[in-house]
mmCIF file of C-alpha atoms in Angstrom:
data_model
loop_
_atom_site.group_PDB
_atom_site.id
_atom_site.type_symbol
_atom_site.label_atom_id
_atom_site.label_comp_id
_atom_site.label_asym_id
_atom_site.label_seq_id
_atom_site.Cartn_x
_atom_site.Cartn_y
_atom_site.Cartn_z
ATOM 1 C CA MET S 111 -4.460 -9.501 -20.551
ATOM 2 C CA GLN S 112 -1.604 -9.885 -23.041
ATOM 3 C CA GLN S 113 1.854 -9.850 -21.494
ATOM 4 C CA THR S 114 4.322 -7.611 -23.266
ATOM 5 C CA THR S 115 8.123 -7.861 -23.333
ATOM 6 C CA PHE S 116 9.635 -5.424 -20.839
ATOM 7 C CA ILE S 117 11.273 -2.479 -22.610
ATOM 8 C CA PRO S 118 13.148 -0.165 -20.241
ATOM 9 C CA ALA S 119 12.268 3.462 -20.478
ATOM 10 C CA SER S 120 14.899 6.189 -20.529
ATOM 11 C CA CYS S 121 13.725 8.876 -18.089
ATOM 12 C CA SER S 122 14.658 12.312 -16.853
ATOM 13 C CA ILE S 123 13.592 13.742 -13.516
ATOM 14 C CA LEU S 124 12.920 17.438 -13.067
ATOM 15 C CA THR S 125 12.351 18.725 -9.518
ATOM 16 C CA ILE S 126 10.689 22.127 -9.399
ATOM 17 C CA SER S 127 11.408 23.945 -6.131
ATOM 18 C CA ASP S 128 12.550 27.212 -4.803
ATOM 19 C CA THR S 129 13.971 25.521 -1.661
ATOM 20 C CA ARG S 130 15.560 22.225 -2.682
ATOM 21 C CA ASN S 131 18.772 21.275 -4.411
ATOM 22 C CA LEU S 132 20.093 17.899 -5.656
ATOM 23 C CA ASN S 133 21.266 16.981 -2.137
ATOM 24 C CA THR S 134 18.055 17.854 -0.384
ATOM 25 C CA ASP S 135 15.699 16.632 -3.107
ATOM 26 C CA LYS S 136 14.080 13.608 -1.425
ATOM 27 C CA SER S 137 11.232 13.345 -3.968
ATOM 28 C CA GLY S 138 13.530 13.294 -6.981
ATOM 29 C CA LYS S 139 15.752 10.691 -5.315
ATOM 30 C CA LEU S 140 12.694 8.571 -4.520
ATOM 31 C CA ILE S 141 11.502 8.760 -8.138
ATOM 32 C CA GLN S 142 14.930 7.729 -9.344
ATOM 33 C CA THR S 143 15.108 4.777 -6.903
ATOM 34 C CA PHE S 144 11.693 3.539 -8.107
ATOM 35 C CA LEU S 145 12.592 3.819 -11.734
ATOM 36 C CA GLU S 146 15.965 2.103 -11.410
ATOM 37 C CA LYS S 147 14.617 -0.672 -9.197
ATOM 38 C CA ALA S 148 11.995 -1.383 -11.890
ATOM 39 C CA GLY S 149 14.745 -1.639 -14.553
ATOM 40 C CA HIS S 150 14.339 1.788 -16.216
ATOM 41 C CA GLN S 151 17.234 4.120 -16.944
ATOM 42 C CA VAL S 152 17.525 7.548 -15.345
ATOM 43 C CA ILE S 153 19.563 9.711 -17.738
ATOM 44 C CA SER S 154 19.334 12.935 -15.785
ATOM 45 C CA ARG S 155 17.976 14.419 -12.543
ATOM 46 C CA VAL S 156 17.962 18.169 -12.046
ATOM 47 C CA VAL S 157 16.380 20.892 -9.914
ATOM 48 C CA VAL S 158 15.021 24.146 -11.200
ATOM 49 C CA ALA S 159 13.314 27.115 -9.509
ATOM 50 C CA ASP S 160 9.527 27.393 -9.614
ATOM 51 C CA ASP S 161 9.548 29.820 -12.582
ATOM 52 C CA ALA S 162 7.639 29.072 -15.839
ATOM 53 C CA THR S 163 10.398 30.341 -18.074
ATOM 54 C CA LEU S 164 13.129 28.414 -16.261
ATOM 55 C CA ILE S 165 10.998 25.262 -16.193
ATOM 56 C CA ALA S 166 10.350 25.450 -19.953
ATOM 57 C CA LYS S 167 13.977 26.120 -20.698
ATOM 58 C CA LYS S 168 15.175 23.209 -18.514
ATOM 59 C CA MET S 169 12.637 20.881 -20.157
ATOM 60 C CA GLU S 170 14.069 21.798 -23.594
ATOM 61 C CA GLU S 171 17.596 21.011 -22.307
ATOM 62 C CA LEU S 172 16.497 17.664 -20.935
ATOM 63 C CA VAL S 173 14.648 16.754 -24.155
ATOM 64 C CA ALA S 174 17.949 17.045 -25.973
ATOM 65 C CA ASP S 175 19.033 13.885 -24.134
ATOM 66 C CA ASN S 176 16.137 12.130 -25.873
ATOM 67 C CA PRO S 177 14.354 10.548 -22.889
ATOM 68 C CA PHE S 178 11.155 8.609 -23.386
ATOM 69 C CA CYS S 179 9.755 10.011 -20.161
ATOM 70 C CA LEU S 180 10.082 13.169 -18.087
ATOM 71 C CA ILE S 181 8.801 12.999 -14.564
ATOM 72 C CA THR S 182 8.528 16.308 -12.761
ATOM 73 C CA ASN S 183 7.769 16.899 -9.109
ATOM 74 C CA GLY S 184 6.723 20.106 -7.524
ATOM 75 C CA GLY S 185 4.716 23.171 -8.530
ATOM 76 C CA THR S 186 1.419 21.383 -9.285
ATOM 77 C CA GLY S 187 -0.614 22.976 -6.479
ATOM 78 C CA ILE S 188 -2.458 26.261 -6.413
ATOM 79 C CA ALA S 189 -0.015 28.531 -4.570
ATOM 80 C CA LYS S 190 0.935 31.656 -6.578
ATOM 81 C CA ARG S 191 4.470 30.227 -7.053
ATOM 82 C CA ASP S 192 3.100 26.896 -8.413
ATOM 83 C CA VAL S 193 3.522 27.289 -12.156
ATOM 84 C CA THR S 194 4.414 23.776 -13.404
ATOM 85 C CA TYR S 195 0.969 23.307 -14.913
ATOM 86 C CA GLU S 196 1.163 26.645 -16.788
ATOM 87 C CA ALA S 197 4.759 25.950 -17.967
ATOM 88 C CA LEU S 198 4.253 22.394 -19.202
ATOM 89 C CA PHE S 199 0.614 21.449 -19.814
ATOM 90 C CA SER S 200 0.531 23.477 -23.035
ATOM 91 C CA THR S 201 3.201 21.082 -24.441
ATOM 92 C CA ILE S 202 0.820 18.104 -24.088
ATOM 93 C CA HIS S 203 -0.456 16.939 -27.458
ATOM 94 C CA GLN S 204 -2.126 13.711 -26.247
ATOM 95 C CA GLU S 205 -3.255 13.904 -22.636
ATOM 96 C CA ILE S 206 -3.689 10.872 -20.430
ATOM 97 C CA PRO S 207 -6.536 12.294 -18.302
ATOM 98 C CA GLY S 208 -6.925 9.056 -16.299
ATOM 99 C CA PHE S 209 -3.582 9.661 -14.635
ATOM 100 C CA GLY S 210 -4.629 12.888 -12.963
ATOM 101 C CA GLU S 211 -8.083 11.535 -12.112
ATOM 102 C CA LEU S 212 -6.680 8.328 -10.564
ATOM 103 C CA PHE S 213 -3.936 10.189 -8.768
ATOM 104 C CA ARG S 214 -6.411 12.597 -7.127
ATOM 105 C CA MET S 215 -8.673 9.672 -6.230
ATOM 106 C CA LEU S 216 -5.883 7.743 -4.583
ATOM 107 C CA SER S 217 -4.632 10.921 -2.916
ATOM 108 C CA TYR S 218 -8.088 11.556 -1.493
ATOM 109 C CA GLU S 219 -7.742 8.336 0.502
ATOM 110 C CA ASP S 220 -4.595 9.807 2.132
ATOM 111 C CA VAL S 221 -5.191 13.549 2.380
ATOM 112 C CA GLY S 222 -8.950 13.955 2.011
ATOM 113 C CA SER S 223 -10.431 16.852 0.132
ATOM 114 C CA ARG S 224 -7.049 18.593 -0.228
ATOM 115 C CA ALA S 225 -6.467 16.180 -3.123
ATOM 116 C CA MET S 226 -8.740 18.343 -5.295
ATOM 117 C CA VAL S 227 -6.161 21.138 -5.523
ATOM 118 C CA SER S 228 -3.569 18.912 -7.208
ATOM 119 C CA ARG S 229 -3.077 19.778 -10.814
ATOM 120 C CA ALA S 230 -0.997 16.587 -11.503
ATOM 121 C CA PHE S 231 -1.218 15.464 -15.124
ATOM 122 C CA ALA S 232 0.309 13.177 -17.696
ATOM 123 C CA GLY S 233 0.467 13.011 -21.465
ATOM 124 C CA PHE S 234 2.620 12.946 -24.571
ATOM 125 C CA THR S 235 4.082 15.978 -26.332
ATOM 126 C CA GLU S 236 3.832 16.227 -30.081
ATOM 127 C CA ASN S 237 7.379 14.826 -30.308
ATOM 128 C CA GLY S 238 6.420 11.757 -28.210
ATOM 129 C CA LEU S 239 7.864 12.706 -24.840
ATOM 130 C CA LEU S 240 5.833 11.299 -22.028
ATOM 131 C CA ILE S 241 5.438 13.785 -19.151
ATOM 132 C CA PHE S 242 4.216 12.973 -15.674
ATOM 133 C CA ALA S 243 3.809 16.099 -13.504
ATOM 134 C CA LEU S 244 3.637 15.167 -9.821
ATOM 135 C CA PRO S 245 3.359 17.204 -6.603
ATOM 136 C CA GLY S 246 6.555 17.794 -4.673
ATOM 137 C CA SER S 247 5.459 15.865 -1.599
ATOM 138 C CA THR S 248 7.493 12.729 -1.121
ATOM 139 C CA ASN S 249 4.381 10.816 -0.093
ATOM 140 C CA ALA S 250 2.583 11.972 -3.238
ATOM 141 C CA CYS S 251 5.524 10.925 -5.426
ATOM 142 C CA ARG S 252 5.602 7.506 -3.722
ATOM 143 C CA LEU S 253 1.898 7.062 -4.290
ATOM 144 C CA ALA S 254 2.157 7.998 -7.944
ATOM 145 C CA MET S 255 5.242 5.839 -8.576
ATOM 146 C CA GLU S 256 3.933 2.745 -6.689
ATOM 147 C CA SER S 257 0.348 2.786 -7.779
ATOM 148 C CA LEU S 258 0.384 4.296 -11.292
ATOM 149 C CA ILE S 259 3.662 5.006 -13.015
ATOM 150 C CA ILE S 260 5.803 1.911 -12.292
ATOM 151 C CA PRO S 261 2.917 -0.504 -13.019
ATOM 152 C CA GLU S 262 1.924 1.247 -16.247
ATOM 153 C CA LEU S 263 5.210 2.510 -17.757
ATOM 154 C CA PRO S 264 6.058 -0.758 -19.554
ATOM 155 C CA HIS S 265 2.634 -0.769 -21.151
ATOM 156 C CA LEU S 266 3.058 2.905 -22.220
ATOM 157 C CA VAL S 267 6.479 2.121 -23.776
ATOM 158 C CA ALA S 268 5.095 -0.900 -25.565
ATOM 159 C CA GLU S 269 2.092 1.060 -26.929
ATOM 160 C CA ARG S 270 4.385 3.788 -28.297
ATOM 161 C CA GLU S 271 6.563 1.160 -30.006
ATOM 162 C CA LYS S 272 3.646 -0.024 -32.141
#
């Protein structure tokens, strides 16, 4: 395996929740801690209600800051209010299907068959923004950050630099 030079990613964090705010957003804080500890830059962290129009609008605002990566948490389940997938998946131009597959596989080890209802996904928009859509559970975010995102983010940055 060829070692690449570490290039820090600029990231935004979008928490999607009807009940959390910046002070009570444990998952967003956890994601920020993981990113910063790994040497990446968090340029914004915001909370938005679980509403497709508001999610899309907030994403557009965050994209104006030109992050390489947007990590969302919340709204990826199957409850009627869970609309992250509907709001954001249509923006994906180049999906990374292995992310969702591996995330559900790893989640299965923790939560059993409930893992199948997760609609977590990752991919690049047409403009090159990398999106990771995670569940709102702090344990799920920890799993995704530790096992998938932090180990792979430097490689994704390097691949897009080519």
